[in-house]
CSV table of C-alpha atoms in Angstrom, one decimal:
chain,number,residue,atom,x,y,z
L,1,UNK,CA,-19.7,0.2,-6.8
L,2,UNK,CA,-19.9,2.7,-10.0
L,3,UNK,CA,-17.3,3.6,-12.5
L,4,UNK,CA,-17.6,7.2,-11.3
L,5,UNK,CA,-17.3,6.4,-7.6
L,6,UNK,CA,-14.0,4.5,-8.4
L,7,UNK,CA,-12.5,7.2,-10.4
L,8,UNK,CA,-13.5,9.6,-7.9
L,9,UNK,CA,-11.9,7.6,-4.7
L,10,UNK,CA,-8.8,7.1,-7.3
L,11,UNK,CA,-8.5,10.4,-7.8
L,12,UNK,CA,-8.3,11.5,-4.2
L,13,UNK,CA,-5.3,8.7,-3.4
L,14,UNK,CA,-3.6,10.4,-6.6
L,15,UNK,CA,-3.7,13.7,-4.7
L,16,UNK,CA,-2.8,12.6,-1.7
L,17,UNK,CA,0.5,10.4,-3.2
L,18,UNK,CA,1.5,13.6,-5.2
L,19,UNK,CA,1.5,15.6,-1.4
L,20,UNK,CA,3.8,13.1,-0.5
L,21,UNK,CA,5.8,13.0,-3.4
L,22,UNK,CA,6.5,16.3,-3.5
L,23,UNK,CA,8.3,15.9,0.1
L,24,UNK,CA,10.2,12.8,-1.5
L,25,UNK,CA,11.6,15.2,-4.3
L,26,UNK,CA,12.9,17.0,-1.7
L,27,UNK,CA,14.3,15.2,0.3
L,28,UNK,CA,15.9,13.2,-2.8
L,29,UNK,CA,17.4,16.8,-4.2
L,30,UNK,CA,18.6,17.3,-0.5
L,31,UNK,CA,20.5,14.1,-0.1
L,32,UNK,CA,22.6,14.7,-3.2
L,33,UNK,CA,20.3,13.4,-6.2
L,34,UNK,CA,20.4,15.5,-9.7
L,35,UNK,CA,16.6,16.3,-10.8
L,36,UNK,CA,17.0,13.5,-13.4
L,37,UNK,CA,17.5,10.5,-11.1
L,38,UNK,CA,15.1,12.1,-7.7
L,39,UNK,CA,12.3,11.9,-11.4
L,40,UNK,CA,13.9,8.4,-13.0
L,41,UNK,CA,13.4,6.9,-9.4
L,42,UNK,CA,9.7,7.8,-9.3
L,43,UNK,CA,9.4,6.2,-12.7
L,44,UNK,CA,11.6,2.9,-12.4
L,45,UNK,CA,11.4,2.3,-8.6
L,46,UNK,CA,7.6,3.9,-7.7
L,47,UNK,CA,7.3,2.4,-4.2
L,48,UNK,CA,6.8,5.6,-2.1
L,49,UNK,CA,8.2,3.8,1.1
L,50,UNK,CA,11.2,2.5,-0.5
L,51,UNK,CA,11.8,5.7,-2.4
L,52,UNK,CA,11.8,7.3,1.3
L,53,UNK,CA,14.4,4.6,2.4
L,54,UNK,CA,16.6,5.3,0.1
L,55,UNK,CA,16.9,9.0,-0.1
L,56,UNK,CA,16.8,9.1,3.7
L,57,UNK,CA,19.7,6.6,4.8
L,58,UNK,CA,21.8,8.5,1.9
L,59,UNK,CA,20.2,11.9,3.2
L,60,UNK,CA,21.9,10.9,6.3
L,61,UNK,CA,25.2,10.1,5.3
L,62,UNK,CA,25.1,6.3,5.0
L,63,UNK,CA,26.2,4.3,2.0
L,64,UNK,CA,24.0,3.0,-0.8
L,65,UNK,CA,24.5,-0.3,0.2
L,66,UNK,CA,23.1,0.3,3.4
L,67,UNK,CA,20.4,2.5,2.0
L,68,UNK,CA,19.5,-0.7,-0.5
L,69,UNK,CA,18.4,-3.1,2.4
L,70,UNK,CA,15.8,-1.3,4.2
L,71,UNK,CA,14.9,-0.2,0.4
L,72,UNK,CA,14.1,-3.5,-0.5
L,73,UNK,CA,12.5,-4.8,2.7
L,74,UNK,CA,9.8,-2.2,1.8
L,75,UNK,CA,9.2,-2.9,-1.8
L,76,UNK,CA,9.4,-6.7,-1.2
L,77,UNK,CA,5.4,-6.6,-0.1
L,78,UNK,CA,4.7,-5.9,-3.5
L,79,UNK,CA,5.9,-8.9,-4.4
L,80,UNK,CA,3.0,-10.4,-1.8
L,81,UNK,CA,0.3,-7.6,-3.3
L,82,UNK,CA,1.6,-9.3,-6.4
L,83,UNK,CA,0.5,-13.0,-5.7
L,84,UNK,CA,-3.2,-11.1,-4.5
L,85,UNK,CA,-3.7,-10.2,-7.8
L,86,UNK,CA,-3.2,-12.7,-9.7
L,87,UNK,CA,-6.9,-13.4,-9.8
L,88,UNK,CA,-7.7,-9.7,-10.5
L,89,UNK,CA,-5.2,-9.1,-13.0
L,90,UNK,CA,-6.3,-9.3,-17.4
L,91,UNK,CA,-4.9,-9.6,-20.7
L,92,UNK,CA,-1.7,-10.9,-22.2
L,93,UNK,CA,1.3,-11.7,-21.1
L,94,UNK,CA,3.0,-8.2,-21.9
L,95,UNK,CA,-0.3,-6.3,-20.8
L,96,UNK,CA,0.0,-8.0,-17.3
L,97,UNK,CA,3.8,-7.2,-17.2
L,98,UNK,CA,3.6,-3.9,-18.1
L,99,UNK,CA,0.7,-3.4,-15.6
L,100,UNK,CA,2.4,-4.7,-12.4
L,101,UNK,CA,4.7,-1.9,-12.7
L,102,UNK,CA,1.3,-0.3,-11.2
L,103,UNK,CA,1.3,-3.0,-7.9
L,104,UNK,CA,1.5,-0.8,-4.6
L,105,UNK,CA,0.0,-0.6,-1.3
L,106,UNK,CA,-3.3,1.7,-2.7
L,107,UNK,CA,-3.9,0.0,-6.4
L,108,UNK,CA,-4.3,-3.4,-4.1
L,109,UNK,CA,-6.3,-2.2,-1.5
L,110,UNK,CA,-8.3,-0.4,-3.8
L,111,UNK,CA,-8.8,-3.8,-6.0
L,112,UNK,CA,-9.4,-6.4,-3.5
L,113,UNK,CA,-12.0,-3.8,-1.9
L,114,UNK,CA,-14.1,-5.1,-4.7
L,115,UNK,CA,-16.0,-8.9,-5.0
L,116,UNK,CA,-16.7,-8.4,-8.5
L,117,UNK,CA,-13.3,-9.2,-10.7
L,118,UNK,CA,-14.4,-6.6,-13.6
L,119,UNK,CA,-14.6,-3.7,-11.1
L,120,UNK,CA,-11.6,-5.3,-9.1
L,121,UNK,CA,-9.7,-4.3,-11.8
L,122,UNK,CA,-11.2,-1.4,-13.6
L,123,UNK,CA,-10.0,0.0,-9.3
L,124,UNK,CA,-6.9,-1.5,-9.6
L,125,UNK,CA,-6.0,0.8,-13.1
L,126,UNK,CA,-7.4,3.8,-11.9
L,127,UNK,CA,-6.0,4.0,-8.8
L,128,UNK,CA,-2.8,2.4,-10.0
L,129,UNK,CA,-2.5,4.9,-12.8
L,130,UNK,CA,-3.8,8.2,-10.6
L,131,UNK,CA,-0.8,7.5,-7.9
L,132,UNK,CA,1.8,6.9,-10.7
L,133,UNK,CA,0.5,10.5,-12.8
L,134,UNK,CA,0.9,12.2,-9.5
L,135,UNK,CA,3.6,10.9,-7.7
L,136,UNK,CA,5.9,11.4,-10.7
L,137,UNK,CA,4.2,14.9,-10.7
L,138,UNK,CA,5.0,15.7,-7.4
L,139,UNK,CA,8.3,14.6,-7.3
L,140,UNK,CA,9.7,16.7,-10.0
L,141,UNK,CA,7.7,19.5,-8.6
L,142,UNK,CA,9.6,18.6,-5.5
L,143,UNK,CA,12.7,18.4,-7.1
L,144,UNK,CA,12.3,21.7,-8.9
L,145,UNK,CA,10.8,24.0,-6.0
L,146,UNK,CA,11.8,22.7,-2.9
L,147,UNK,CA,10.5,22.8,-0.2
L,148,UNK,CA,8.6,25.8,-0.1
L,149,UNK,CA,5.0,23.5,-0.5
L,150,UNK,CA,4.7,22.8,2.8
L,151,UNK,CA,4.2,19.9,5.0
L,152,UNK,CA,1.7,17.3,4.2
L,153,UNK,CA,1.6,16.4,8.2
L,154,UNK,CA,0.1,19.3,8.7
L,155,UNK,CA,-2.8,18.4,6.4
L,156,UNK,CA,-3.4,15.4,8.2
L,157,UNK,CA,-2.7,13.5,5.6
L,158,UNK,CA,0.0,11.4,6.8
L,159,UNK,CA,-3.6,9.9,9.0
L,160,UNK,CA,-5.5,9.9,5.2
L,161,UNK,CA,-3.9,6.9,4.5
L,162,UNK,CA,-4.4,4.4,7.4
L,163,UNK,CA,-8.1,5.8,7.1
L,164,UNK,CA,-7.8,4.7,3.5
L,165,UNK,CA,-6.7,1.0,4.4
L,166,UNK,CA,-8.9,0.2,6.9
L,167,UNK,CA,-11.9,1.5,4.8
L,168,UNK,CA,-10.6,-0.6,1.9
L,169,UNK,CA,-10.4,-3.7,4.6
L,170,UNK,CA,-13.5,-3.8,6.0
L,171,UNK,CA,-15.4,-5.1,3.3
L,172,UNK,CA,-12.8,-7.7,3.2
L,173,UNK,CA,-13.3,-8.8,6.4
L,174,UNK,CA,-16.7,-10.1,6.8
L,175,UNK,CA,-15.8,-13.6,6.4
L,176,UNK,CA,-14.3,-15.1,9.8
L,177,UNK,CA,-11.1,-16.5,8.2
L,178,UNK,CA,-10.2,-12.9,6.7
L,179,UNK,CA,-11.3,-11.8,9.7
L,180,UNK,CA,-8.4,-14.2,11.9
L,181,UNK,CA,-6.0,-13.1,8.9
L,182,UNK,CA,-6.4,-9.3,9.5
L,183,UNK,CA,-6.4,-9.7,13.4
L,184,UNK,CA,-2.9,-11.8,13.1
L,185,UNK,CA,-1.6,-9.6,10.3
L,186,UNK,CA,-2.1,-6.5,12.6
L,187,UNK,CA,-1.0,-7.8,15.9
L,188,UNK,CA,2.3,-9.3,14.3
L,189,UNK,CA,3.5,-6.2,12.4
L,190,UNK,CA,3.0,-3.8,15.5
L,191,UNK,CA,4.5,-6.5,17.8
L,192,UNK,CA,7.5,-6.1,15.5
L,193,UNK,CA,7.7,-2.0,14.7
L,194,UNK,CA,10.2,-2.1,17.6
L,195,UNK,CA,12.3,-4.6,17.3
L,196,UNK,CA,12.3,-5.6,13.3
L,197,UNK,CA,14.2,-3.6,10.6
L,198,UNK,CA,11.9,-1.1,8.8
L,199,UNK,CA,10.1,-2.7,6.5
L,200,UNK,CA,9.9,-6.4,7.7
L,201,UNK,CA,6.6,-5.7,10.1
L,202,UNK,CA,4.5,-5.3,7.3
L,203,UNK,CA,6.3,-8.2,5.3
L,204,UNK,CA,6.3,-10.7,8.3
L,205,UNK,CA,1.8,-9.9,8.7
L,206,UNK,CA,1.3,-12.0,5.9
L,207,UNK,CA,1.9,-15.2,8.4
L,208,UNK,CA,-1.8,-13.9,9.5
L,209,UNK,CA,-2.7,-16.3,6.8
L,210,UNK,CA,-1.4,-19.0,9.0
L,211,UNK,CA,-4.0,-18.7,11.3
L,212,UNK,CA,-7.0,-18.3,8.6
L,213,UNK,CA,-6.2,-21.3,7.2
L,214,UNK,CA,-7.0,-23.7,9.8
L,215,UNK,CA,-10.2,-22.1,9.9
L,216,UNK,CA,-11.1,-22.7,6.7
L,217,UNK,CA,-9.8,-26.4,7.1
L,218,UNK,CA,-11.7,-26.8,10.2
L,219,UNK,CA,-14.9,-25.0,8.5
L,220,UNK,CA,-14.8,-27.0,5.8
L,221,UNK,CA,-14.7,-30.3,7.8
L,222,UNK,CA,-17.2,-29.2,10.0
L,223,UNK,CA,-19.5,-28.7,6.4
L,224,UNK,CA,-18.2,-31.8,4.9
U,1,UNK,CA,23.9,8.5,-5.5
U,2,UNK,CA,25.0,6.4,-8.6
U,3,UNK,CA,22.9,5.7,-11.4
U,4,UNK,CA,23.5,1.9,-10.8
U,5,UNK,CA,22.3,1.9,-7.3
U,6,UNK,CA,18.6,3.3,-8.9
U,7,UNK,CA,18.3,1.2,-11.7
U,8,UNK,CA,19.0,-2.1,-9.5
U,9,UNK,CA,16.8,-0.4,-7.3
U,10,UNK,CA,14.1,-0.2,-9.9
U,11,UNK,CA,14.3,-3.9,-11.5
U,12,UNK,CA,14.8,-5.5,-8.2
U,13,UNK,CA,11.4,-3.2,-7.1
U,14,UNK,CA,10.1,-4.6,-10.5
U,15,UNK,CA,10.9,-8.4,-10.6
U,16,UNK,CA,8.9,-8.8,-7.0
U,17,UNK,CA,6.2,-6.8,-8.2
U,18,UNK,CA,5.6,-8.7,-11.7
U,19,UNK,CA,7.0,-12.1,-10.3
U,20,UNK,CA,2.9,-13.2,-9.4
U,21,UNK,CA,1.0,-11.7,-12.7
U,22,UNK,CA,3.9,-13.1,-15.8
U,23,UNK,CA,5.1,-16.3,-13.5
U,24,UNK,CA,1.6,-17.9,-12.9
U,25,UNK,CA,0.3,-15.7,-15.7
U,26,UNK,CA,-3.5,-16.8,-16.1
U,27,UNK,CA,-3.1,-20.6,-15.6
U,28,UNK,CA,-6.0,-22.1,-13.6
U,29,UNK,CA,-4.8,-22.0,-9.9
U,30,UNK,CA,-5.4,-24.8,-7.8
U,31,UNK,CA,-7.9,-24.6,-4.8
U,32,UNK,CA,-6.2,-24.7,-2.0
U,33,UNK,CA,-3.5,-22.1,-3.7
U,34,UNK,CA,-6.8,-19.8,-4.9
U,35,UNK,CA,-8.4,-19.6,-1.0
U,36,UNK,CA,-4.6,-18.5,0.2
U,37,UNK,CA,-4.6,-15.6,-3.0
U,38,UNK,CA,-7.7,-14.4,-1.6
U,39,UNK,CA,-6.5,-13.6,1.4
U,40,UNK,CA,-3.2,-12.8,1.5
U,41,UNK,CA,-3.7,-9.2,1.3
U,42,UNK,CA,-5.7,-8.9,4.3
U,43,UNK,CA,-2.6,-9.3,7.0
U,44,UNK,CA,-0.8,-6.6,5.2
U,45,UNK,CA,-3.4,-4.1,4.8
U,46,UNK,CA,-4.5,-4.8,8.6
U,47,UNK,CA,-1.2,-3.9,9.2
U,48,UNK,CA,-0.4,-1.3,7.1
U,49,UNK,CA,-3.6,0.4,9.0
U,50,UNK,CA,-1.8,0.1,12.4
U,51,UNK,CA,1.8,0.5,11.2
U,52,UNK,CA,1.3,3.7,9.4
U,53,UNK,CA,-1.0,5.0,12.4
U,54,UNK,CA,1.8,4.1,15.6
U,55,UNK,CA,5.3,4.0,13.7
U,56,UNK,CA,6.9,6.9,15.2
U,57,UNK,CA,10.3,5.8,13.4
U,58,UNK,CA,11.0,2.2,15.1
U,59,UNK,CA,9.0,2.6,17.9
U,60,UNK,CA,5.2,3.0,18.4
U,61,UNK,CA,4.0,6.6,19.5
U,62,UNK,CA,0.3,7.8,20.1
U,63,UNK,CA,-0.4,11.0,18.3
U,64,UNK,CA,-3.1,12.8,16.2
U,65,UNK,CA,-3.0,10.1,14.1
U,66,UNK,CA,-4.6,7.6,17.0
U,67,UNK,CA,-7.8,9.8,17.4
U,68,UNK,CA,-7.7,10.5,13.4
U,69,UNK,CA,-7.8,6.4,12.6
U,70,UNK,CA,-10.9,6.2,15.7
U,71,UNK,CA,-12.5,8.9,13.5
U,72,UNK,CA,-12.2,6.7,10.6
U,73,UNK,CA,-13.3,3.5,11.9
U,74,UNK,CA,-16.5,5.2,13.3
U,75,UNK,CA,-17.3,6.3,10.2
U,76,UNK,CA,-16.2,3.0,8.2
U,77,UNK,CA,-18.7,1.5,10.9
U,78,UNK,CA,-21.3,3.7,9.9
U,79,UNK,CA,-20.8,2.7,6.2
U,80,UNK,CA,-19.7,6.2,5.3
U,81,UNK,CA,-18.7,7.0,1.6
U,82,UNK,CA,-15.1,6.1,1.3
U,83,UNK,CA,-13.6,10.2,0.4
U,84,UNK,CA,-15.9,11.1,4.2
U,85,UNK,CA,-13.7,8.6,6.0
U,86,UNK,CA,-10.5,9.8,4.6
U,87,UNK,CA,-11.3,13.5,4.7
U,88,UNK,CA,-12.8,13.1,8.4
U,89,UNK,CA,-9.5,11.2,9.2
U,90,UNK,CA,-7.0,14.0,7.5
U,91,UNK,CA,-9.2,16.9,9.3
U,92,UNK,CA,-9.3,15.8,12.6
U,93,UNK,CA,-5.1,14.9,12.4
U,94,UNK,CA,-4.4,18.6,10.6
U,95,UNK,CA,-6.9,20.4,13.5
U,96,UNK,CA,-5.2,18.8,16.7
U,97,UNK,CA,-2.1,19.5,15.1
U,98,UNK,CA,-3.2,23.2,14.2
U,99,UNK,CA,-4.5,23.3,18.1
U,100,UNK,CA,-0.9,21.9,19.4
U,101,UNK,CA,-2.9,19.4,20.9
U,102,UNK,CA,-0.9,16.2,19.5
């Protein structure tokens, strides 16, 4: 996997995130923000999904309070995204800090797509660094314009991003135990879509590892 | 919206992002903790692939997203460059929609 390949597929996600942010900024100017916090939020917060929450629980008339839980529910897989890149990410202390401001659903996929740790995370900064340029683009072009840009549904690229994941997953699955992982992950979250508050399907996948676990246990002790 | 509300927001969104890379930092991980790093992506992006393709808003719904994501995992299959399998999937969703068809 080349440097230019990696910038290139970075690039593409920053596009695509700054579509979408341009229908956050308006929706966040519709539901009563001021230009300076529908931009601070994009900034500070930079969790599309969460960002969405929020402005649309407020959008529709209900209380920050209640626009905080689903909110956090979403950006609480970072915290899991965070753990998966332990390995990945470099340098100091503050370098690492300042970088996981950069952890969302594309800058992991995009890493852990990759074997090699060097290009793991040269794919983790560009992408991480392309979606933050353009989202924080797009949402104070949002918040300026309107909503005069379209919508990005009709693009298609509401289905861009799925596409995206599972192309980033599939060289992660070739090993069996990833394999059980992904199958689990994917089975609980859309068991849940109905029934669970937003946010916690994708959250409650990670007990997929369950499963992929006692494979590898029981490989090893088959090997040992 | 209060100001409060989106900087607790933000530093709440922070703390669980940074909590993996400054807590355990670049200590040597144990094994067994190392095997469960490596894969504890994969569940979420499995599901993020499914979620994001039959979340019609709390309940699942087949639209021109469905045929868009079977577009994509041909493709995937066929070990298509990664901007072909995204494009392919965001053209065939934008042209049923354009034909009312989903």
């Amino acid at each position: 996997m080349t440097s230019g390949s990696i910038r290139r597929d970075a690039l593409a996600i920053g596009l695509a995130s700054g579509a979408y942010a341009v229908s956050y900024g308006v929706l966040a100017v519709a539901a009563g923000l001021s230009v300076a916090q529908t931009c601070s939020m994009s900034l500070l917060v930079f969790t599309g999904a969460s960002q969405f929450a929020l402005v649309g629980v407020v959008g529709a008339g209900g209380g920050v309070l209640a626009a905080l839980a689903p909110a956090l529910l979403l950006a609480a897989r970072n915290g899991i995204y965070g753990l998966a890149l332990v390995p990945i990410l470099r340098g100091r202390t503050l370098s690492r800090a300042l970088q996981s401001q950069l952890i969302i659903d594309e800058s992991t996929a995009m890493a852990r797509a990759r074997s090699e740790r060097a290009s793991a995370h040269r794919a983790f900064l560009a992408t991480g660094l392309s979606v933050f340029v353009f989202w924080n683009l797009g949402s104070l072009a949002g918040a300026l314009l309107g909503g005069g840009l379209g919508d990005p549904r009709a693009l298609g690229l509401d289905a861009m991003f799925p596409a995206a994941f599972l192309a980033l997953l599939a060289p992660q699955v070739e090993r069996p135990a990833a394999r059980i992982a992904a199958i689990f992950g994917a089975l609980i979250a859309v068991a849940l879509v109905p029934f669970a508050p937003v946010g916690v399907p994708i959250l409650a996948s990670v007990l997929g590892v369950v499963p992929a676990m006692r494979e590898l246990r029981r490989t090893a002790a088959g090997t040992a | 919206m209060s100001w409060t509300a989106i900087v607790f927001l933000g530093a709440a969104a922070y703390s669980m992002k940074a909590l993996g890379p400054v807590a355990i930092g670049r200590r040597p991980l144990r094994p067994a903790l190392a095997q469960v790093l490596e894969l504890i992506a994969v569940p979420l992006l499995a599901a993020l692939v499914l979620v994001q393709t039959l979340d019609g808003g709390g309940r699942l719904v087949i639209d021109a997203r469905v045929p868009a994501l079977c577009v994509a995992a041909l493709l995937v299959w066929r070990r298509a460059p990664f901007l072909v399998v995204v494009f392919a999937a965001a053209a065939t969703a934008a042209l049923l929609r354009a034909l009312g068809a989903a």
